[in-house]
mmCIF file of C-alpha atoms and ligand atoms in Angstrom:
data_model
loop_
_atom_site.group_PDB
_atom_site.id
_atom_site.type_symbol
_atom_site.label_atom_id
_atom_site.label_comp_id
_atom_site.label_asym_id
_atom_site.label_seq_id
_atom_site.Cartn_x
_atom_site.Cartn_y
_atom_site.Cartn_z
ATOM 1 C CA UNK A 12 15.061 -5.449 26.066
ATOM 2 C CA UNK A 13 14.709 -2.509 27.071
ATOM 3 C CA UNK A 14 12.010 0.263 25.810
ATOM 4 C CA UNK A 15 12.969 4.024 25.267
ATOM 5 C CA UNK A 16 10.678 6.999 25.325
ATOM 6 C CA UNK A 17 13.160 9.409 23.346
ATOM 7 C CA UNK A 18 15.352 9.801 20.767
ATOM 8 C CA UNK A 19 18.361 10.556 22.310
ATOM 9 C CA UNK A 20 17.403 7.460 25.076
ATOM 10 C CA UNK A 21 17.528 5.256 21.851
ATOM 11 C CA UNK A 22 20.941 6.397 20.231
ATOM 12 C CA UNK A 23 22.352 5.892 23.749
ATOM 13 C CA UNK A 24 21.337 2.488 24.090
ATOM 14 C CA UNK A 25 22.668 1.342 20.578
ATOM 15 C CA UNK A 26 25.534 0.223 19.742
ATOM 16 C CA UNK A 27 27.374 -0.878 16.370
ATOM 17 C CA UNK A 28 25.400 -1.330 13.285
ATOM 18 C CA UNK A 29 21.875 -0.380 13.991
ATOM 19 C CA UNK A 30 18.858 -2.131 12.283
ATOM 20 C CA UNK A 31 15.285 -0.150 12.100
ATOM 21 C CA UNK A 32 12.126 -1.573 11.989
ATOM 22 C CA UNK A 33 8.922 1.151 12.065
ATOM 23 C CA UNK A 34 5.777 -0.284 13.375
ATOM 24 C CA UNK A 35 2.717 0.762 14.341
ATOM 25 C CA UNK A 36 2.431 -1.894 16.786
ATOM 26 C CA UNK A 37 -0.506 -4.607 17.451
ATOM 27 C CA UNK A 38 2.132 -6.591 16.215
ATOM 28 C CA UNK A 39 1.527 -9.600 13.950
ATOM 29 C CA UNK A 40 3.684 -12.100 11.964
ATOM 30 C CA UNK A 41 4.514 -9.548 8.905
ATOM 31 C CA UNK A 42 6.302 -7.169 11.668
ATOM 32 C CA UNK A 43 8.096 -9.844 13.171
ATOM 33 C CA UNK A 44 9.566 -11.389 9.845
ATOM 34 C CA UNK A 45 10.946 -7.690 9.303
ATOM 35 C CA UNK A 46 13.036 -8.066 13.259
ATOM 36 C CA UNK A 47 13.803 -11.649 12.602
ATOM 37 C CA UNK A 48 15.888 -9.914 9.495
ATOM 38 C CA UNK A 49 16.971 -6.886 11.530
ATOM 39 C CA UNK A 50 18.550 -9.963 13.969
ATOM 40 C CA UNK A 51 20.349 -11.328 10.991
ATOM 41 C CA UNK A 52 21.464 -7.855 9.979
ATOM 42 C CA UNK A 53 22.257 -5.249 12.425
ATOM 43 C CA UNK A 54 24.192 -4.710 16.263
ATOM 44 C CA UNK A 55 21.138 -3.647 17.684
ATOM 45 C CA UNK A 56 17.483 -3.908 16.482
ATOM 46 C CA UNK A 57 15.071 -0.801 16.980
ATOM 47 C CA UNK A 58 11.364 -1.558 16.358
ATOM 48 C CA UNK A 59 9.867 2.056 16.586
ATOM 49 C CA UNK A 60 5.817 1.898 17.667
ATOM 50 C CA UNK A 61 3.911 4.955 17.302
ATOM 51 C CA UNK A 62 0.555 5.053 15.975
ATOM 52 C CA UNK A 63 1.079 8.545 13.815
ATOM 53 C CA UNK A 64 -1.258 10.674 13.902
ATOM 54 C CA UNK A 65 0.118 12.632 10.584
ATOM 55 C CA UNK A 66 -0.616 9.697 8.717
ATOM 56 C CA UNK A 67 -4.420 8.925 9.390
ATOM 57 C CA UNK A 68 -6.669 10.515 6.320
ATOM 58 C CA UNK A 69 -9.760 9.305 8.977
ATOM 59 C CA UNK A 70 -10.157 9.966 12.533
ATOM 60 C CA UNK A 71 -12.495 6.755 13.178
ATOM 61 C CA UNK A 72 -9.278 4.599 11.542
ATOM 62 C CA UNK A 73 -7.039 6.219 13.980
ATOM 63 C CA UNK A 74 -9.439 6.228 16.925
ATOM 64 C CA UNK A 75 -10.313 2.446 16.604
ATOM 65 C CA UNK A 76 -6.799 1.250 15.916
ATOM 66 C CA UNK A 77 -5.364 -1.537 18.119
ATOM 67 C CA UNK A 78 -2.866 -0.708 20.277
ATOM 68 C CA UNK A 79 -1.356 -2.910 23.279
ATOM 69 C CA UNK A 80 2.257 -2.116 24.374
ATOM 70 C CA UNK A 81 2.592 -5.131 26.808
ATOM 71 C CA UNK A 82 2.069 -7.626 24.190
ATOM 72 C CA UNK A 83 4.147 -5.921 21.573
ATOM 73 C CA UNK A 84 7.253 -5.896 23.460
ATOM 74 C CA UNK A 85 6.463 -9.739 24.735
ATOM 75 C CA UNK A 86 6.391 -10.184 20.883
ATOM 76 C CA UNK A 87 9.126 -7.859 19.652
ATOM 77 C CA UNK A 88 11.777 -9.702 22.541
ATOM 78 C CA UNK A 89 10.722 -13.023 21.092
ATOM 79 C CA UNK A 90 11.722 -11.952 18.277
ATOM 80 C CA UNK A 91 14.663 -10.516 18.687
ATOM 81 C CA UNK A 92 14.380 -6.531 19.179
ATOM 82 C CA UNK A 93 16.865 -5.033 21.629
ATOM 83 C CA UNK A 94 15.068 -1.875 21.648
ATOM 84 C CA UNK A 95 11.414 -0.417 21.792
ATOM 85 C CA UNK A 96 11.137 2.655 20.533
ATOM 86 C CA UNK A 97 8.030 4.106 21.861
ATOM 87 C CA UNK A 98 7.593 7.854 21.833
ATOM 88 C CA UNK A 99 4.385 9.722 22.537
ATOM 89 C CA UNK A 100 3.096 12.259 19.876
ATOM 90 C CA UNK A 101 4.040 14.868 23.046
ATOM 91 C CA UNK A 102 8.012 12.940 22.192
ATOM 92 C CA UNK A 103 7.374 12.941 18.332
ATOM 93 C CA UNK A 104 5.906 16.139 17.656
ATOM 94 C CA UNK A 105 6.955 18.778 20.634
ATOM 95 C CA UNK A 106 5.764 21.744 18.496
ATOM 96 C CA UNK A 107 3.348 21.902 15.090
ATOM 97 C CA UNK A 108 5.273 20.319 12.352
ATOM 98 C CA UNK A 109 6.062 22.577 9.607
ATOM 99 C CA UNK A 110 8.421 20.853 8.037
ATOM 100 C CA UNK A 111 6.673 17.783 5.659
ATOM 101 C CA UNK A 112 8.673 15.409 3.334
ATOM 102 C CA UNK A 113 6.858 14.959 -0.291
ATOM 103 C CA UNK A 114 8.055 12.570 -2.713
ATOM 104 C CA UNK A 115 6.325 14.017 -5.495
ATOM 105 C CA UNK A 116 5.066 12.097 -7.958
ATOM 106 C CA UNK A 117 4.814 8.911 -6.055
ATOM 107 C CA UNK A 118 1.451 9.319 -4.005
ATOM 108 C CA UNK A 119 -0.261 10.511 -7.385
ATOM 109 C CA UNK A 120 -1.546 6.908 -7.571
ATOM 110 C CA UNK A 121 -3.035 4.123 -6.255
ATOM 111 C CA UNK A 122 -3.216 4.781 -2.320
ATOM 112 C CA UNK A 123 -2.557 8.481 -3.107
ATOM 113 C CA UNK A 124 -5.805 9.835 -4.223
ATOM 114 C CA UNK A 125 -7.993 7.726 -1.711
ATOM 115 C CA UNK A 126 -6.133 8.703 1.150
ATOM 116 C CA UNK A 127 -5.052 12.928 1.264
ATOM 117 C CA UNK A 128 -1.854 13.652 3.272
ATOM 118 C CA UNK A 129 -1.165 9.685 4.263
ATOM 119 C CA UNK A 130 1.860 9.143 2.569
ATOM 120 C CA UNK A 131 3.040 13.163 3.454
ATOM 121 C CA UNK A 132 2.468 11.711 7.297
ATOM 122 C CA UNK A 133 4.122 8.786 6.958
ATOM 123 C CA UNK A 134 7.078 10.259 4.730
ATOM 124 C CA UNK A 135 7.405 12.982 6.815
ATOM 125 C CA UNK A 136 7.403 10.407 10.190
ATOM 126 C CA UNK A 137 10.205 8.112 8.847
ATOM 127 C CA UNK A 138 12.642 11.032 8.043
ATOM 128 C CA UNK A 139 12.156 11.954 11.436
ATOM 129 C CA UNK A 140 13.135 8.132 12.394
ATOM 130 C CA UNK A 141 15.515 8.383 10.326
ATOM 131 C CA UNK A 142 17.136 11.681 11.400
ATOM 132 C CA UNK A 143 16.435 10.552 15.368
ATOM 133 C CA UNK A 144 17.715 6.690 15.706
ATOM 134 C CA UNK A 145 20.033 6.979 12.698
ATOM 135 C CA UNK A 146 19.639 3.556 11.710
ATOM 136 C CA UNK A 147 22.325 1.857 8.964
ATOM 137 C CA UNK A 148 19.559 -0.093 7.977
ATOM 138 C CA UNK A 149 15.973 0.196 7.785
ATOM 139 C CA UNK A 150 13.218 -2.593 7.306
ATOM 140 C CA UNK A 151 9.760 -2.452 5.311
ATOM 141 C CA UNK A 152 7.356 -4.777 4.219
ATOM 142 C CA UNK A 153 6.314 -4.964 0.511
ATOM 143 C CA UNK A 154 2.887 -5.692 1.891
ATOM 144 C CA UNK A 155 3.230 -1.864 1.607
ATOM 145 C CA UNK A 156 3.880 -1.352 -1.442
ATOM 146 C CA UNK A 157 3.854 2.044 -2.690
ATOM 147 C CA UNK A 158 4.952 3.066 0.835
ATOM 148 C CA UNK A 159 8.340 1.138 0.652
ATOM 149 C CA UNK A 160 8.891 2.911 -2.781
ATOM 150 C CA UNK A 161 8.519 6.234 -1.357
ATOM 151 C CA UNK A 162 10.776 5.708 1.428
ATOM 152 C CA UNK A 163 13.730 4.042 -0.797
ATOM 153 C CA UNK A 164 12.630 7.196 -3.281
ATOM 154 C CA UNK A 165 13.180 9.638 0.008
ATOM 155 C CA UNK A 166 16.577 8.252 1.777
ATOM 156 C CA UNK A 167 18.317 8.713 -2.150
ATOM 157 C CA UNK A 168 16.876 12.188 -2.874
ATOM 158 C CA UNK A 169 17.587 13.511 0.454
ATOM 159 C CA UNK A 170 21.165 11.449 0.563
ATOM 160 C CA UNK A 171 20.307 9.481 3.814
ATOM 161 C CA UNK A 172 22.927 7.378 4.615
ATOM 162 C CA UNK A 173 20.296 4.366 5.688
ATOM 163 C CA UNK A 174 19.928 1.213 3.203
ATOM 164 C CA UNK A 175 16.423 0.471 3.148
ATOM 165 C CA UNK A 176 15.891 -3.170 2.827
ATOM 166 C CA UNK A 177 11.744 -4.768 1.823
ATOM 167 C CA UNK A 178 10.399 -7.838 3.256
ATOM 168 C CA UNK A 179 8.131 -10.714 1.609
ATOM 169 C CA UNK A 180 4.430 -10.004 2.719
ATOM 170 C CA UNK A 181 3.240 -12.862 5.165
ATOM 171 C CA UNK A 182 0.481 -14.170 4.817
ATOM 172 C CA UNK A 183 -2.734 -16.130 7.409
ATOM 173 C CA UNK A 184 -2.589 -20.141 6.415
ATOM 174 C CA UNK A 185 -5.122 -19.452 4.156
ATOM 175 C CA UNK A 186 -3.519 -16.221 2.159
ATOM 176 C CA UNK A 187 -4.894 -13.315 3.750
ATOM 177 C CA UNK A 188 -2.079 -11.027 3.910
ATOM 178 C CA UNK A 189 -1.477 -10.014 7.404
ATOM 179 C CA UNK A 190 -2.314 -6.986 8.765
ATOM 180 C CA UNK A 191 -3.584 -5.642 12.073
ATOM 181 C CA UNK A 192 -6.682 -4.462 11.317
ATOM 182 C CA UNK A 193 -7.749 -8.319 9.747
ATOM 183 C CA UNK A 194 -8.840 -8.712 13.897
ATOM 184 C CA UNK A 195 -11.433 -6.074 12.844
ATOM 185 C CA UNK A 196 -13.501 -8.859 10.269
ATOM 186 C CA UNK A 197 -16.575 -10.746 11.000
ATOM 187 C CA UNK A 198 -16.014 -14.331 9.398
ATOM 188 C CA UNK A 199 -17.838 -13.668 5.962
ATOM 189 C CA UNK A 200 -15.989 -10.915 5.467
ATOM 190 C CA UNK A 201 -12.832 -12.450 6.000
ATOM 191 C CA UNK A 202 -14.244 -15.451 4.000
ATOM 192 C CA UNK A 203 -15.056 -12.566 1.145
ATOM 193 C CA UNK A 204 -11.555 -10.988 1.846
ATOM 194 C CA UNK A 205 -9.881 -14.445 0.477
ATOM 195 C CA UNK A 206 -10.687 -13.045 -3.352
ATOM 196 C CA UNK A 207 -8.216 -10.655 -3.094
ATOM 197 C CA UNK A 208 -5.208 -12.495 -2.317
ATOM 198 C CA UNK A 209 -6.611 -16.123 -4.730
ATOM 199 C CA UNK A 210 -6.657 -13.200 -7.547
ATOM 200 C CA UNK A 211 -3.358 -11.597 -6.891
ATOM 201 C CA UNK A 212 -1.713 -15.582 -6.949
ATOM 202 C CA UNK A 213 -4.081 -16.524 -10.120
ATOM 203 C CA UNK A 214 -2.834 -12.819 -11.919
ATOM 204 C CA UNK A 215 1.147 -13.851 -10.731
ATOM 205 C CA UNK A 216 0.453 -17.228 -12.137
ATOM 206 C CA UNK A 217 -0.769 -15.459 -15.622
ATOM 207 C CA UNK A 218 2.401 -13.518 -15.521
ATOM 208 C CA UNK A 219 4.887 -16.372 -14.870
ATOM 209 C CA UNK A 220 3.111 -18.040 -18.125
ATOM 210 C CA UNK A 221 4.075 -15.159 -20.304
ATOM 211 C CA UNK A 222 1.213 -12.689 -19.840
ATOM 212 C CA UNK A 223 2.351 -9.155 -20.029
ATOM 213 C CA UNK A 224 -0.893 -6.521 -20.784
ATOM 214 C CA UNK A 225 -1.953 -5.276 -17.519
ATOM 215 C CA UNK A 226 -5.704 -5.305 -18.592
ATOM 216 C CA UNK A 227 -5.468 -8.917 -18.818
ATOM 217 C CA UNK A 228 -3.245 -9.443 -15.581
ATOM 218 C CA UNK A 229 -5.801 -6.931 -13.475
ATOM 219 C CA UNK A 230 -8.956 -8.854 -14.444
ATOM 220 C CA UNK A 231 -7.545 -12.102 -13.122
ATOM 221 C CA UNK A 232 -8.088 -10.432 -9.843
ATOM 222 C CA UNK A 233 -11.564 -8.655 -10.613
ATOM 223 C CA UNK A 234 -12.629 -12.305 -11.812
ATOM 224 C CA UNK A 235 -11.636 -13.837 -8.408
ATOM 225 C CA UNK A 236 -13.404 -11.136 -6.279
ATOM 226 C CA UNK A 237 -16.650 -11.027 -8.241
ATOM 227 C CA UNK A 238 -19.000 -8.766 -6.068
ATOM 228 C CA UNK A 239 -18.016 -9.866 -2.933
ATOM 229 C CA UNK A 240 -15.942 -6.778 -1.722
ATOM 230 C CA UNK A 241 -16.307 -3.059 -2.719
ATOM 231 C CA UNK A 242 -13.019 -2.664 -4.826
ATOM 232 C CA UNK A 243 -10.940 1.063 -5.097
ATOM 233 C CA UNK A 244 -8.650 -0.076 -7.846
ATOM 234 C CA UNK A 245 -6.475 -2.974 -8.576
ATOM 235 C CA UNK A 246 -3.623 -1.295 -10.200
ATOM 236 C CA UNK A 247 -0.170 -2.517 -12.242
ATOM 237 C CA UNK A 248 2.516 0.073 -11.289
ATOM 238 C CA UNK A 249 6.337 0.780 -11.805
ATOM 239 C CA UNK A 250 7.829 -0.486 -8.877
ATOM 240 C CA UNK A 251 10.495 2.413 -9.124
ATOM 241 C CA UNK A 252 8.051 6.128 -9.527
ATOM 242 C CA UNK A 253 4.335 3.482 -8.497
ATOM 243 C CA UNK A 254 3.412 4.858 -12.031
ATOM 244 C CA UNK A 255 0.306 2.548 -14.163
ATOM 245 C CA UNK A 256 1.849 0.322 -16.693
ATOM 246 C CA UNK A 257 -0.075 -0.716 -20.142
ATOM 247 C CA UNK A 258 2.216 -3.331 -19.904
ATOM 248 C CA UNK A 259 4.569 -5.531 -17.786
ATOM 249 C CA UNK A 260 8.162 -4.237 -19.245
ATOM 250 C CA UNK A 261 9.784 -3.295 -15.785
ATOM 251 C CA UNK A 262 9.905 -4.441 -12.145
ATOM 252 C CA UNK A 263 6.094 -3.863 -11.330
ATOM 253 C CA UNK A 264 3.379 -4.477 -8.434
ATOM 254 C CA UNK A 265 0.197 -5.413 -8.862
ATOM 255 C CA UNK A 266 -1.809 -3.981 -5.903
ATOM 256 C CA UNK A 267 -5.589 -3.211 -5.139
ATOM 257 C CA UNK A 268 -7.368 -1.862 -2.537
ATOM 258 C CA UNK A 269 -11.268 -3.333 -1.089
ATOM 259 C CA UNK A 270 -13.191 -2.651 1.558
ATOM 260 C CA UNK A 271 -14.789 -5.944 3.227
ATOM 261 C CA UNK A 272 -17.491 -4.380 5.164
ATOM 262 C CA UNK A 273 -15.396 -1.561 7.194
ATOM 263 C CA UNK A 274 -12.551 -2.696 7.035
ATOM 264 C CA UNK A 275 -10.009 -1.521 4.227
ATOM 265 C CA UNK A 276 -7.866 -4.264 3.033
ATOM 266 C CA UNK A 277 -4.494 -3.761 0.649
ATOM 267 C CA UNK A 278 -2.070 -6.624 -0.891
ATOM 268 C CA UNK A 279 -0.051 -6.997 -4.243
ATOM 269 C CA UNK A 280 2.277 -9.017 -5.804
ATOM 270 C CA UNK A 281 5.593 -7.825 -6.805
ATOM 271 C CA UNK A 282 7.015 -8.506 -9.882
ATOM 272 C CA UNK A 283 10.509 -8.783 -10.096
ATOM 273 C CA UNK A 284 13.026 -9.958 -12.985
ATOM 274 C CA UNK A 285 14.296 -13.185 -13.682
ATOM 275 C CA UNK A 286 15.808 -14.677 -16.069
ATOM 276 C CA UNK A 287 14.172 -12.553 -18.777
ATOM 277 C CA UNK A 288 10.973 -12.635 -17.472
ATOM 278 C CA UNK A 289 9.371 -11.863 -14.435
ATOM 279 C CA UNK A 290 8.254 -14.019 -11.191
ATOM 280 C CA UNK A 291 5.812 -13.114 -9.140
ATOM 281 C CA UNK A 292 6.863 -12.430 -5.278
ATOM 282 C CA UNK A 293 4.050 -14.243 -3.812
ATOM 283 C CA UNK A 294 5.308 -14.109 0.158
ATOM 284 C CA UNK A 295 5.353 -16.448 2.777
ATOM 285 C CA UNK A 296 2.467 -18.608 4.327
ATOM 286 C CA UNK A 297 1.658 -19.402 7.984
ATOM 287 C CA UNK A 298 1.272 -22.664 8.717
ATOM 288 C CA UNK A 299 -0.834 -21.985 12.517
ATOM 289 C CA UNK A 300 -3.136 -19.487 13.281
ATOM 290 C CA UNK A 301 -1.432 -15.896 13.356
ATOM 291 C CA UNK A 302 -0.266 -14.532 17.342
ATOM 292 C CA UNK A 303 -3.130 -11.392 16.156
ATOM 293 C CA UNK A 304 -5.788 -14.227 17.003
ATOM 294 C CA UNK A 305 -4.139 -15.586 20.341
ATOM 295 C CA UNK A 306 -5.700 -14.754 23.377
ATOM 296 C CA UNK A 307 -4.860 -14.806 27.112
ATOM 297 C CA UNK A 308 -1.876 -16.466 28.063
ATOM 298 C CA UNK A 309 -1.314 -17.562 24.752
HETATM 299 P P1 LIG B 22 2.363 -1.086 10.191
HETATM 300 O O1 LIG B 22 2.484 -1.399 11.636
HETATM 301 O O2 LIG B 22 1.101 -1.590 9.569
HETATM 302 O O3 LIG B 22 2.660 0.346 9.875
HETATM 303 O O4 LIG B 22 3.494 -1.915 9.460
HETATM 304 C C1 LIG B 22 4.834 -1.793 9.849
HETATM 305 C C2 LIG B 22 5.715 -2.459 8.848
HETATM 306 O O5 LIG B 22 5.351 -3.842 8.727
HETATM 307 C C3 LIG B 22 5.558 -1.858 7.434
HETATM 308 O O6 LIG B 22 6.826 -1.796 6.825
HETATM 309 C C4 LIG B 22 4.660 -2.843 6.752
HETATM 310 O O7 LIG B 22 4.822 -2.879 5.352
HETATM 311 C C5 LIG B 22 5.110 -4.142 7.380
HETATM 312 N N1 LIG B 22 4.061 -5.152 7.256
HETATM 313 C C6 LIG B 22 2.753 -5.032 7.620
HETATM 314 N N2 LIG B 22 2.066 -6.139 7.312
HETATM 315 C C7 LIG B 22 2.944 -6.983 6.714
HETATM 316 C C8 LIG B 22 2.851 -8.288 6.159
HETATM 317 N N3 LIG B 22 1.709 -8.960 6.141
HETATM 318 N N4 LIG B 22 3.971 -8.835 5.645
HETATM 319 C C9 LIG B 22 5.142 -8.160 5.644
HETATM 320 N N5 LIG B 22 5.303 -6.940 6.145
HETATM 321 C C10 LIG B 22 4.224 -6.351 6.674
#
């Protein structure tokens, strides 16, 4: 293992097919799913971990987000990452950056409008990745849904020769989708957080039985959060321009933002085709406590 502090540091140290996977570290099952399939994939697995600043719409968020390099790379090297990839804004952003990537269209939506500039930051970030460690290919989880359709949107309008390749979300035991800032709730909330992803499985189930108006499919979920959590939206979109559908006719996600006392929670189901209709990409399932709960030696 060995962690690099620049660009050129990483390109050095990599050899044959390279396989990328972008974190922002506090690393938790979800991230290490994405190296496990780097392993399969690629000569040499990168895990980049920067916390970008470019990509936080609130400074409290970025302030009070987790970070702890020792225990990433423990985690990353169990898992299988040659490479750590861990630059410091100094590294990633030498002078102001005037250059920004936009997919247009694609942040009009959903995550767009509640959060100003994220997906410029994190579009812009990734290029920059991209452009840096020149990965073959490069891993993202659906868990981030919109996000991994603006980057496979990006590498094919700006002909980057990368294949970008999204993961299954994994979820906690009991279907919280995993995420780094779930350390963040206080038991009730996390009990109240468990309507999000029971009404994303009860919506896929819906779907899988033939249901195809998105009115119908997005009040399975409002029915199985009640009033428990302050909801943004719970949205069906095109999985290809993260457009609203009227109705399931194309491979869609069904995602939705809440906020479980401060902490902002996202998930979805994807829906892909198959066999003329559509199943519902529920992920994977834990069966122990996630490594974000382990403490000490453990
Ligand atoms: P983050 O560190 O939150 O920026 O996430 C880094 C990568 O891990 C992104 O591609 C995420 O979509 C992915 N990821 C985060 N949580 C999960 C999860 N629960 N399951 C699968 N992938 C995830």
């Amino acid at each position: 293992m060995r962690i690099t502090k620049s660009f050129a540091e990483t390109r050095e140290a990599s050899s044959g097919t390279v396989g990328l996977v972008p974190t922002m570290g506090f690393l938790h099952e979800g991230h290490l799913s994405l190296i496990a399939a780097a392993r399969r994939d690629a000569d040499t697995v990168v895990m980049s971990l920067f916390v970008n600043p470019l990509q936080f719409d609130r400074d409290d968020d970025l302030v009070r987000y987790p970070r702890d390099l020792e225990r990433d790379v423990a985690l990353a090297t169990a898992a299988g990452a040659d490479i750590v990839f861990a630059p410091d804004v100094e590294e990633m952003y030498p002078t102001e950056q005037l250059t920004r990537v936009n997919v247009t269209g694609l942040s009009d939506e959903l995550e767009g409008p509640k959060r100003p500039g994220h997906f410029e930051g994190v579009a812009t970030v990734v290029a920059k990745l991209f452009a840096g460690i020149r990965p073959d290919r490069a891993f993202f989880g659906r868990k981030d849904a919109q996000q991994l359709s603006i980057v496979r949107r990006m590498a094919a309008d700006l002909s980057m020769p990368v294949e970008v390749i999204g993961g299954a979300i994994v979820r906690e035991k009991d279907g919280l989708a995993l995420s780094s800032r779930n350390i963040f709730l206080a038991a009730g909330e996390r009990r109240a957080a468990l309507g999000l992803s029971r009404g994303l499985m009860a919506a896929a189930d819906l779907v899988e039985a033939g249901e195809r108006d998105a009115k119908a499919i997005t009040n399975a979920v409002y029915f199985e959060v009640g009033d428990a959590l302050e909801v943004e939206y719970v949205t069906l979109a095109d999985q290809d321009l993260v457009k609203p559908l009227t109705t399931l006719d194309r491979p869609a996600f069904l995602a939705l933002a809440a906020w479980s006392g401060k902490t902002r929670l996202i998930d979805n189901v994807h829906f892909d085709p198959d066999d003329g209709g559509f199943v519902g990409d529920r992920g994977t399932r834990l069966d122990t406590a996630s490594v974000l709960y382990a403490t000490g030696e453990g």
